[in-house]
XYZ file of N, CA and C in Angstrom:
804
model
N -34.616 16.982 25.024
C -33.377 17.552 25.566
C -32.629 16.497 26.376
N -31.314 16.318 26.094
C -30.500 15.378 26.842
C -30.142 15.963 28.204
N -30.241 15.114 29.242
C -29.882 15.536 30.588
C -28.371 15.442 30.749
N -27.749 16.512 31.192
C -26.303 16.532 31.401
C -26.012 15.930 32.775
N -25.998 14.598 32.824
C -25.819 13.905 34.103
C -24.469 14.220 34.763
N -23.343 14.247 34.011
C -22.070 14.580 34.661
C -22.093 15.934 35.360
N -22.711 16.942 34.731
C -22.785 18.266 35.349
C -23.638 18.227 36.609
N -24.774 17.539 36.541
C -25.646 17.414 37.719
C -24.907 16.711 38.850
N -24.163 15.655 38.523
C -23.415 14.912 39.535
C -22.355 15.776 40.194
N -21.648 16.566 39.395
C -20.618 17.458 39.940
C -21.246 18.501 40.869
N -22.367 19.085 40.460
C -23.030 20.114 41.268
C -23.523 19.531 42.586
N -24.173 18.364 42.533
C -24.689 17.735 43.754
C -23.548 17.370 44.707
N -22.463 16.855 44.156
C -21.313 16.496 44.994
C -20.719 17.733 45.651
N -20.585 18.804 44.886
C -20.022 20.046 45.422
C -20.908 20.644 46.512
N -22.208 20.717 46.245
C -23.132 21.341 47.204
C -23.192 20.546 48.499
N -23.368 19.217 48.408
C -23.445 18.410 49.630
C -22.118 18.434 50.383
N -21.004 18.477 49.654
C -19.700 18.551 50.315
C -19.496 19.852 51.051
N -19.912 20.968 50.444
C -19.774 22.278 51.085
C -20.639 22.351 52.340
N -21.866 21.856 52.247
C -22.771 21.881 53.411
C -22.206 21.039 54.547
N -21.724 19.858 54.230
C -21.169 18.967 55.259
C -19.913 19.575 55.885
N -19.034 20.152 55.053
C -17.811 20.765 55.562
C -18.123 21.976 56.438
N -19.099 22.797 56.005
C -19.479 23.961 56.800
C -20.020 23.539 58.163
N -20.753 22.432 58.185
C -21.271 21.943 59.468
C -20.139 21.482 60.372
N -19.159 20.785 59.810
C -18.034 20.299 60.609
C -17.206 21.456 61.170
N -16.963 22.480 60.332
C -16.089 23.582 60.742
C -16.774 24.627 61.625
N -18.074 24.862 61.405
C -18.726 25.980 62.083
C -20.014 25.606 62.820
N -20.950 24.993 62.137
C -22.300 24.823 62.683
C -22.356 23.828 63.823
N -21.647 22.729 63.713
C -21.723 21.681 64.725
C -21.216 22.168 66.078
N -20.121 22.938 66.086
C -19.573 23.431 67.349
C -20.553 24.388 68.031
N -21.260 25.178 67.232
C -22.248 26.092 67.805
C -23.408 25.327 68.424
N -23.845 24.267 67.785
C -24.922 23.452 68.339
C -24.501 22.835 69.660
N -23.257 22.333 69.710
C -22.765 21.708 70.932
C -22.651 22.721 72.067
N -22.238 23.963 71.728
C -22.148 25.005 72.751
C -23.518 25.334 73.327
N -24.531 25.387 72.468
C -25.886 25.653 72.950
C -26.393 24.527 73.829
N -26.084 23.317 73.463
C -26.521 22.176 74.260
C -25.828 22.173 75.626
N -24.539 22.543 75.647
C -23.802 22.563 76.911
C -24.319 23.658 77.834
N -24.781 24.777 77.258
C -25.291 25.885 78.071
C -26.691 25.620 78.590
N -27.418 24.752 77.950
C -28.795 24.470 78.378
C -28.785 23.624 79.640
N -29.774 23.842 80.556
C -29.858 23.042 81.799
C -30.084 21.574 81.469
N -29.323 20.716 82.097
C -29.419 19.274 81.871
C -29.670 18.592 83.218
N -30.524 17.619 83.197
C -30.780 16.821 84.403
C -29.615 15.862 84.597
N -29.178 15.707 85.847
C -28.013 14.884 86.132
C -28.235 13.421 85.790
N -29.479 13.006 85.764
C -29.763 11.595 85.537
C -29.880 11.215 84.068
N -29.659 12.184 83.137
C -29.784 11.891 81.709
C -28.642 10.972 81.284
N -28.958 9.898 80.652
C -27.946 8.926 80.227
C -27.216 9.438 78.986
N -26.016 8.854 78.739
C -25.215 9.281 77.606
C -25.931 9.015 76.283
N -26.609 7.886 76.186
C -27.306 7.554 74.949
C -28.403 8.552 74.643
N -29.077 9.054 75.689
C -30.121 10.046 75.488
C -29.531 11.371 75.027
N -28.356 11.722 75.521
C -27.697 12.966 75.116
C -27.298 12.892 73.644
N -26.785 11.715 73.230
C -26.406 11.554 71.831
C -27.619 11.611 70.918
N -28.718 11.020 71.364
C -29.941 11.067 70.568
C -30.437 12.493 70.420
N -30.312 13.292 71.512
C -30.750 14.686 71.453
C -29.871 15.480 70.493
N -28.551 15.181 70.519
C -27.633 15.878 69.612
C -27.982 15.588 68.161
N -28.294 14.305 67.900
C -28.648 13.933 66.533
C -29.928 14.619 66.091
N -30.872 14.726 67.004
C -32.147 15.327 66.639
C -32.012 16.817 66.358
N -30.965 17.450 66.921
C -30.746 18.868 66.698
C -30.046 19.155 65.374
N -29.541 18.128 64.686
C -28.850 18.317 63.417
C -29.859 18.685 62.331
N -29.647 19.806 61.636
C -30.581 20.208 60.570
C -30.731 19.111 59.516
N -31.913 19.026 58.957
C -32.214 17.966 57.992
C -31.292 18.050 56.773
N -31.023 19.284 56.304
C -30.176 19.453 55.122
C -28.755 18.971 55.401
N -28.267 19.207 56.608
C -26.931 18.753 56.995
C -26.901 17.230 57.067
N -27.923 16.662 57.660
C -28.009 15.202 57.760
C -28.041 14.561 56.375
N -28.809 15.168 55.466
C -28.920 14.656 54.098
C -27.575 14.739 53.381
N -26.896 15.869 53.533
C -25.600 16.058 52.873
C -24.559 15.093 53.430
N -24.575 14.905 54.752
C -23.623 13.980 55.383
C -23.815 12.552 54.876
N -25.055 12.189 54.593
C -25.352 10.836 54.130
C -25.001 10.638 52.655
N -25.283 11.663 51.836
C -25.152 11.491 50.395
C -23.790 11.876 49.836
N -23.073 12.784 50.483
C -21.810 13.252 49.923
C -20.804 12.128 49.657
N -20.553 11.214 50.591
C -19.572 10.154 50.301
C -19.981 9.286 49.112
N -21.265 8.986 49.011
C -21.747 8.166 47.889
C -21.565 8.905 46.567
N -21.982 10.178 46.553
C -21.853 10.975 45.329
C -20.389 11.141 44.929
N -19.527 11.341 45.911
C -18.103 11.519 45.622
C -17.494 10.261 45.005
N -17.870 9.095 45.534
C -17.361 7.828 44.989
C -17.845 7.625 43.561
N -19.145 7.875 43.324
C -19.711 7.725 41.983
C -19.025 8.684 41.013
N -18.787 9.920 41.458
C -18.144 10.922 40.603
C -16.742 10.477 40.198
N -15.970 9.979 41.144
C -14.606 9.542 40.848
C -14.614 8.353 39.896
N -15.460 7.349 40.196
C -15.518 6.162 39.348
C -15.962 6.507 37.931
N -17.014 7.319 37.828
C -17.600 7.637 36.524
C -16.715 8.581 35.709
N -16.020 9.467 36.374
C -15.228 10.474 35.675
C -13.845 9.985 35.276
N -13.246 9.126 36.105
C -11.851 8.777 35.883
C -11.595 7.297 35.608
N -12.557 6.420 35.895
C -12.298 4.992 35.742
C -13.188 4.347 34.683
N -14.458 4.123 35.013
C -15.365 3.421 34.109
C -16.713 4.110 34.085
N -17.279 4.259 32.889
C -18.601 4.865 32.745
C -19.489 3.950 31.911
N -20.741 3.728 32.341
C -21.649 2.894 31.553
C -22.371 3.710 30.478
N -22.634 3.066 29.351
C -23.405 3.670 28.269
C -24.376 2.638 27.707
N -25.436 3.123 27.086
C -26.369 2.244 26.388
C -26.298 2.534 24.894
N -26.339 1.488 24.075
C -26.290 1.636 22.627
C -27.681 1.975 22.102
N -27.857 3.156 21.479
C -29.186 3.591 21.054
C -29.531 3.284 19.601
N -28.526 2.906 18.786
C -28.785 2.709 17.359
C -28.020 1.497 16.848
N -28.296 1.126 15.590
C -27.658 -0.044 14.995
C -26.440 0.273 14.166
N -25.832 1.430 14.351
C -24.692 1.819 13.510
C -23.447 0.975 13.739
N -23.406 0.242 14.871
C -22.234 -0.589 15.153
C -22.528 -2.080 15.018
N -23.661 -2.421 14.391
C -23.941 -3.830 14.106
C -22.876 -4.385 13.166
N -22.485 -5.648 13.302
C -22.988 -6.632 14.264
C -22.245 -6.640 15.595
N -21.280 -5.752 15.773
C -20.480 -5.753 17.003
C -21.323 -5.391 18.218
N -22.113 -4.326 18.092
C -22.962 -3.859 19.184
C -24.398 -3.740 18.704
N -25.323 -4.228 19.514
C -26.732 -4.199 19.162
C -27.471 -3.119 19.949
N -28.585 -2.678 19.405
C -29.437 -1.732 20.121
C -29.888 -2.378 21.432
N -29.699 -1.683 22.532
C -30.061 -2.224 23.837
C -28.897 -2.791 24.616
N -27.718 -2.877 23.989
C -26.528 -3.308 24.734
C -26.133 -2.228 25.735
N -25.756 -2.654 26.919
C -25.182 -1.756 27.913
C -23.688 -2.058 27.979
N -22.885 -1.035 27.746
C -21.444 -1.247 27.645
C -20.702 -0.485 28.736
N -19.448 -0.869 28.934
C -18.563 -0.179 29.860
C -17.451 0.499 29.068
N -17.134 1.724 29.464
C -16.124 2.517 28.758
C -14.990 2.869 29.710
N -13.790 2.534 29.308
C -12.589 2.857 30.067
C -12.296 4.350 29.911
N -12.365 5.103 31.020
C -12.211 6.556 30.954
C -10.754 7.015 31.015
N -9.817 6.110 31.381
C -8.426 6.555 31.513
C -7.514 5.982 30.430
N -8.068 5.162 29.520
C -7.232 4.552 28.482
C -6.541 5.601 27.622
N -7.225 6.723 27.372
C -6.671 7.782 26.524
C -6.270 9.011 27.340
N -6.108 8.845 28.645
C -5.716 9.965 29.498
C -6.813 10.338 30.471
N -6.422 10.912 31.580
C -7.373 11.333 32.612
C -7.839 12.754 32.313
N -9.176 12.915 32.281
C -9.767 14.213 31.946
C -10.633 14.714 33.092
N -10.723 16.024 33.206
C -11.590 16.614 34.212
C -13.049 16.394 33.826
N -13.920 16.100 34.818
C -15.337 15.911 34.491
C -15.960 17.181 33.944
N -16.974 17.009 33.097
C -17.764 18.064 32.466
C -16.968 18.787 31.369
N -15.831 19.435 31.718
C -15.115 20.231 30.725
C -14.229 19.372 29.824
N -13.850 18.173 30.279
C -13.122 17.238 29.437
C -11.664 17.547 29.196
N -11.086 18.484 29.914
C -9.669 18.827 29.724
C -8.776 17.705 30.218
N -7.841 17.266 29.365
C -6.923 16.195 29.759
C -5.872 16.734 30.717
N -5.725 16.067 31.866
C -4.748 16.497 32.865
C -3.595 15.507 32.997
N -3.813 14.260 32.601
C -2.753 13.248 32.623
C -2.798 12.483 31.310
N -1.694 12.476 30.573
C -1.631 11.800 29.277
C -1.174 10.363 29.487
N -2.059 9.400 29.195
C -1.743 7.988 29.401
C -1.539 7.260 28.071
N -2.435 7.470 27.120
C -2.334 6.795 25.832
C -3.168 7.499 24.786
N -3.104 7.006 23.560
C -3.856 7.576 22.448
C -4.685 6.477 21.792
N -5.772 6.836 21.121
C -6.570 5.834 20.404
C -5.726 5.093 19.373
N -6.007 3.811 19.225
C -5.306 2.996 18.250
C -6.286 2.523 17.179
N -5.764 2.228 16.020
C -6.603 1.770 14.928
C -7.357 0.494 15.332
N -8.657 0.511 15.155
C -9.476 -0.634 15.518
C -10.184 -0.491 16.851
N -9.817 0.499 17.655
C -10.493 0.724 18.940
C -11.954 1.120 18.713
N -12.821 0.646 19.595
C -14.203 1.130 19.625
C -14.240 2.279 20.628
N -14.510 3.469 20.132
C -14.306 4.685 20.923
C -15.614 5.455 21.104
N -15.823 5.968 22.308
C -16.937 6.871 22.602
C -16.397 8.293 22.591
N -17.142 9.191 21.944
C -16.706 10.579 21.843
C -17.925 11.484 21.724
N -17.710 12.763 21.862
C -18.775 13.741 21.685
C -18.912 14.076 20.197
N -20.143 14.125 19.734
C -20.424 14.439 18.334
C -19.821 15.794 17.981
N -18.918 15.844 17.002
C -18.227 17.107 16.688
C -19.149 18.267 16.319
N -20.349 17.971 15.812
C -21.238 19.043 15.387
C -21.878 19.791 16.548
N -22.038 19.123 17.705
C -22.635 19.835 18.854
C -21.783 19.748 20.122
N -20.790 18.874 20.134
C -19.911 18.757 21.295
C -20.582 18.219 22.534
N -21.782 17.625 22.404
C -22.530 17.171 23.576
C -23.009 15.728 23.465
N -23.538 15.348 22.301
C -24.126 14.025 22.128
C -23.044 12.953 22.073
N -23.227 11.878 22.848
C -22.265 10.783 22.846
C -22.453 9.908 21.608
N -21.372 9.660 20.882
C -21.357 8.768 19.738
C -20.384 7.630 20.023
N -20.631 6.489 19.380
C -19.680 5.377 19.482
C -19.409 4.838 18.085
N -18.142 4.782 17.714
C -17.715 4.303 16.399
C -16.360 3.615 16.569
N -15.886 3.033 15.465
C -14.573 2.395 15.478
C -13.531 3.346 14.887
N -12.383 3.428 15.527
C -11.288 4.272 15.034
C -10.688 3.607 13.801
N -10.743 4.306 12.673
C -10.214 3.788 11.411
C -8.958 4.537 11.006
N -9.014 5.871 11.060
C -7.879 6.679 10.647
C -7.226 7.396 11.807
N -5.899 7.372 11.838
C -5.120 8.052 12.871
C -4.555 9.357 12.303
N -4.078 10.238 13.170
C -3.499 11.493 12.680
C -2.397 11.255 11.639
N -2.497 11.967 10.525
C -1.519 11.814 9.458
C -1.907 10.820 8.387
N -2.932 9.979 8.652
C -3.384 9.005 7.649
C -4.186 9.692 6.548
N -4.338 8.985 5.445
C -5.283 9.363 4.402
C -6.252 8.194 4.241
N -7.523 8.433 4.542
C -8.548 7.390 4.468
C -9.335 7.575 3.176
N -9.572 6.451 2.482
C -10.391 6.486 1.280
C -11.415 5.374 1.348
N -12.651 5.684 0.968
C -13.717 4.685 0.934
C -14.331 4.696 -0.454
N -14.258 3.535 -1.134
C -14.745 3.471 -2.525
C -15.314 2.084 -2.787
N -16.538 2.044 -3.348
C -17.191 0.786 -3.718
C -17.240 -0.182 -2.537
N -17.588 0.350 -1.357
C -17.700 -0.414 -0.109
C -16.369 -1.010 0.352
N -15.287 -0.448 -0.124
C -13.960 -0.914 0.286
C -13.216 0.229 0.975
N -12.469 -0.122 2.032
C -11.733 0.845 2.830
C -10.250 0.786 2.497
N -9.686 1.962 2.256
C -8.254 2.080 1.985
C -7.643 3.043 3.006
N -6.499 2.688 3.535
C -5.764 3.571 4.443
C -4.352 3.743 3.901
N -4.015 4.979 3.587
C -2.715 5.292 2.985
C -2.501 4.458 1.715
N -3.568 4.408 0.899
C -3.574 3.705 -0.388
C -3.461 2.186 -0.270
N -3.608 1.655 0.933
C -3.563 0.209 1.134
C -4.963 -0.305 1.410
N -5.414 -1.287 0.627
C -6.734 -1.876 0.825
C -6.765 -2.668 2.126
N -7.775 -2.395 2.950
C -7.960 -3.143 4.196
C -8.692 -4.441 3.854
N -8.049 -5.550 4.107
C -8.567 -6.850 3.695
C -9.784 -7.254 4.524
N -10.724 -7.927 3.859
C -11.900 -8.484 4.537
C -12.133 -9.903 4.032
N -12.733 -10.734 4.886
C -13.082 -12.102 4.522
C -14.595 -12.274 4.603
N -15.161 -12.954 3.628
C -16.602 -13.222 3.610
C -16.962 -14.164 4.758
N -18.060 -13.866 5.462
C -18.527 -14.710 6.560
C -19.865 -15.348 6.234
N -20.859 -14.507 5.906
C -22.195 -15.045 5.650
C -23.055 -13.995 4.975
N -24.153 -14.458 4.373
C -25.162 -13.568 3.807
C -26.470 -13.797 4.541
N -27.027 -12.721 5.094
C -28.290 -12.797 5.812
C -29.282 -11.886 5.113
N -30.056 -12.457 4.184
C -30.987 -11.642 3.422
C -30.236 -10.675 2.530
N -30.528 -9.390 2.714
C -29.869 -8.353 1.920
C -28.545 -7.911 2.525
N -28.175 -8.486 3.657
C -26.964 -8.047 4.356
C -25.863 -9.087 4.257
N -24.668 -8.597 4.100
C -23.493 -9.457 4.017
C -22.576 -9.181 5.206
N -22.183 -10.229 5.893
C -21.254 -10.110 7.020
C -19.853 -10.442 6.529
N -18.891 -9.592 6.925
C -17.504 -9.823 6.573
C -16.630 -9.616 7.796
N -15.451 -10.220 7.776
C -14.469 -10.044 8.843
C -13.377 -9.132 8.326
N -13.212 -7.966 8.968
C -12.246 -6.969 8.517
C -10.987 -7.042 9.368
N -9.834 -6.928 8.700
C -8.538 -6.978 9.379
C -7.970 -5.559 9.423
N -8.279 -4.855 10.485
C -7.923 -3.444 10.620
C -6.765 -3.303 11.600
N -5.561 -3.184 11.063
C -4.390 -3.133 11.930
C -4.239 -4.456 12.669
N -4.147 -4.394 13.997
C -4.026 -5.604 14.813
C -5.378 -6.132 15.271
N -6.459 -5.530 14.801
C -7.796 -5.899 15.250
C -8.583 -6.564 14.126
N -9.109 -7.745 14.393
C -10.033 -8.409 13.488
C -11.438 -8.250 14.049
N -12.351 -7.720 13.246
C -13.706 -7.478 13.734
C -14.695 -7.646 12.596
N -15.963 -7.771 12.954
C -17.013 -7.982 11.960
C -17.579 -6.659 11.476
N -17.917 -6.623 10.187
C -18.622 -5.477 9.619
C -19.849 -5.992 8.871
N -20.776 -5.107 8.622
C -22.021 -5.467 7.954
C -22.247 -4.547 6.770
N -22.549 -5.121 5.606
C -22.794 -4.364 4.382
C -24.173 -4.714 3.826
N -24.819 -3.741 3.199
C -26.090 -3.984 2.530
C -25.796 -4.206 1.056
N -26.032 -5.416 0.583
C -25.642 -5.786 -0.783
C -26.369 -4.969 -1.844
N -27.633 -4.633 -1.549
C -28.450 -3.970 -2.574
C -28.298 -2.456 -2.583
N -27.533 -1.911 -1.612
C -27.426 -0.452 -1.529
C -26.320 0.070 -2.438
N -26.530 1.270 -2.941
C -25.566 1.916 -3.829
C -24.197 1.992 -3.157
N -23.188 1.417 -3.834
C -21.852 1.392 -3.264
C -21.183 2.749 -3.210
N -21.791 3.766 -3.829
C -21.177 5.095 -3.828
C -21.505 5.903 -2.584
N -22.427 5.412 -1.744
C -22.793 6.155 -0.543
C -21.582 6.285 0.386
N -21.299 7.513 0.787
C -20.204 7.750 1.724
C -18.828 7.645 1.113
N -18.745 7.688 -0.200
C -17.430 7.594 -0.835
C -16.666 8.915 -0.699
N -15.368 8.796 -0.685
C -14.538 9.990 -0.619
C -13.147 9.674 -0.125
N -12.336 10.717 -0.026
C -10.971 10.600 0.491
C -10.744 11.714 1.495
N -10.153 11.346 2.644
C -10.023 12.318 3.729
C -8.623 12.247 4.348
N -7.836 13.298 4.265
C -6.582 13.383 5.027
C -6.910 13.707 6.480
N -6.258 13.017 7.407
C -6.567 13.190 8.833
C -5.581 14.182 9.454
N -6.079 15.317 9.972
C -5.184 16.306 10.600
C -4.569 15.771 11.884
N -3.503 16.397 12.326
C -2.887 16.040 13.598
C -3.878 16.281 14.737
N -3.901 15.368 15.692
C -4.775 15.517 16.854
C -6.225 15.161 16.575
N -6.502 14.539 15.412
C -7.875 14.159 15.083
C -7.920 12.724 14.569
N -9.144 12.134 14.595
C -9.307 10.723 14.266
C -10.508 10.535 13.342
N -10.402 9.523 12.478
C -11.476 9.202 11.546
C -12.200 7.980 12.090
N -13.514 8.108 12.315
C -14.296 7.049 12.953
C -15.415 6.580 12.033
N -15.621 5.256 11.984
C -16.671 4.689 11.144
C -17.440 3.630 11.926
N -18.721 3.471 11.586
C -19.514 2.425 12.191
C -19.267 1.098 11.508
N -19.409 -0.002 12.246
C -19.237 -1.329 11.660
C -20.383 -1.669 10.707
N -21.531 -1.054 10.897
C -22.656 -1.198 9.976
C -22.460 -0.160 8.874
N -21.579 -0.448 7.954
C -21.015 0.541 7.052
C -22.055 1.304 6.227
N -23.119 0.654 5.840
C -24.110 1.324 4.996
C -25.216 1.998 5.793
N -25.157 1.894 7.090
C -26.176 2.516 7.947
C -25.520 3.167 9.162
N -24.550 4.004 8.890
C -23.825 4.668 9.971
C -23.566 6.127 9.614
N -23.914 7.004 10.518
C -23.614 8.424 10.378
C -22.266 8.670 11.058
N -21.219 8.770 10.273
C -19.880 8.813 10.856
C -18.987 9.842 10.163
N -17.684 9.690 10.314
C -16.735 10.691 9.811
C -16.809 10.899 8.310
N -17.378 9.951 7.581
C -17.541 10.132 6.136
C -18.494 11.285 5.815
N -19.352 11.621 6.785
C -20.391 12.619 6.539
C -20.209 13.908 7.348
N -19.551 13.838 8.508
C -19.388 15.061 9.310
C -17.949 15.342 9.729
N -17.002 14.567 9.223
C -15.606 14.903 9.465
C -14.948 14.143 10.603
N -13.756 14.555 10.927
C -12.939 13.858 11.917
C -13.299 14.249 13.349
N -12.791 13.443 14.295
C -13.063 13.657 15.720
C -11.844 14.293 16.382
N -11.952 15.526 16.870
C -10.829 16.159 17.574
C -10.531 15.431 18.889
N -9.291 15.437 19.272
C -8.846 14.724 20.472
C -9.591 15.171 21.730
N -9.936 16.466 21.826
C -10.542 16.956 23.059
C -11.989 16.491 23.244
N -12.576 15.874 22.208
C -13.951 15.376 22.318
C -14.010 13.891 22.675
N -12.869 13.254 22.840
C -12.843 11.821 23.156
C -13.292 11.584 24.596
N -14.138 10.574 24.783
C -14.644 10.209 26.113
C -13.895 9.005 26.671
N -13.735 7.962 25.865
C -13.041 6.781 26.365
C -13.142 5.609 25.404
N -12.585 4.479 25.816
C -12.536 3.264 25.002
C -13.543 2.251 25.515
N -14.472 1.831 24.637
C -15.447 0.806 25.009
C -14.741 -0.549 25.058
N -14.952 -1.305 26.143
C -14.207 -2.562 26.272
C -15.069 -3.769 26.629
N -16.326 -3.565 27.048
C -17.116 -4.726 27.444
C -18.609 -4.448 27.359
N -19.366 -5.509 27.070
C -20.831 -5.502 27.183
C -21.169 -6.178 28.503
N -21.978 -5.524 29.320
C -22.293 -6.128 30.618
C -23.773 -6.492 30.775
N -24.609 -6.040 29.827
C -26.022 -6.365 29.917
C -26.692 -5.985 28.608
N -27.818 -6.643 28.321
C -28.615 -6.286 27.144
C -30.082 -6.215 27.553
N -30.745 -5.140 27.128
C -32.175 -4.975 27.403
C -32.875 -4.758 26.067
N -33.720 -5.697 25.683
C -34.413 -5.628 24.405
C -35.366 -4.444 24.355
N -36.104 -4.248 25.440
C -37.015 -3.109 25.568
C -37.229 -2.856 27.051
N -37.820 -1.702 27.372
C -38.024 -1.359 28.780
C -39.097 -2.214 29.443
N -39.803 -3.014 28.645
C -40.815 -3.919 29.205
C -40.291 -5.343 29.348
N -39.045 -5.587 28.944
C -38.465 -6.929 29.027
C -37.397 -6.990 30.117
N -37.101 -8.198 30.553
C -36.089 -8.392 31.585
C -34.691 -8.294 30.978
N -33.725 -7.843 31.762
C -32.345 -7.778 31.257
C -31.836 -9.167 30.893
N -31.008 -9.204 29.844
C -30.368 -10.449 29.431
C -28.859 -10.301 29.569
N -28.211 -11.414 29.962
C -26.761 -11.381 30.126
C -26.085 -12.326 29.129
N -26.810 -12.690 28.079
C -26.272 -13.621 27.090
C -25.165 -12.980 26.239
N -25.146 -11.659 26.159
C -24.153 -10.961 25.331
C -22.975 -10.416 26.146
N -22.908 -10.785 27.410
C -21.820 -10.300 28.260
C -20.473 -10.757 27.692
N -19.540 -9.824 27.589
C -18.221 -10.174 27.094
C -17.459 -8.954 26.621
N -16.237 -9.180 26.178
C -15.388 -8.083 25.695
C -15.826 -7.661 24.294
N -15.460 -6.447 23.915
C -15.801 -5.896 22.607
C -14.604 -6.005 21.687
N -14.792 -6.670 20.548
C -13.708 -6.802 19.569
C -13.484 -5.493 18.825
């Protein structure tokens, strides 16, 4: 079962904020009134009085006061600015490798409310060639990352390992052959990026033609013969978009190895 971290973060921020606010508005004044009514020795120093006041603060209030600002900052940054993700599969090879840790711009396609994902400020729309993170349309929960190939109104066709958009062949240049895999450079709109093909695999896999409805996008993995993408489960509705991947900031080969920063850089 996947842990819904955004929901947990929102709940923790809300609960600690309510507790801290309730203490400021109601509980703290009552504590101070009790302390003022209690007999005090005239020789008690100010520092000792402050220490006594602190010791009277309930543990839950103290915890909320300490954690709420941190949680609130993390919530704002993660929900509206930048969110980190880890690449779990090889569907975006050679652009992204398993173990890459990436950063996703959360406001490139508009500002959305955390958890529910409703767009409240419209800033921009996905462009052809963008590497986009979105929720898997079949369950609306699992994060997927693919490249935007088709825009609303386009007709995408994939035949014999070749991509066509609106009946126009998307040009590719040969780069290298690595065993059974062939690397090519694809010119997708204004974006030039690498794709990977398996030479020995049946070219009919994932073939078809798909008209893209308004408000939806066609997404494909750069590892064309080993990607579960829009060719198999359909287009991505706008409301499931999470953000635009823009940088690799770390790579971890396995949980027993040290982090590597050799792959740090922008994502083509």
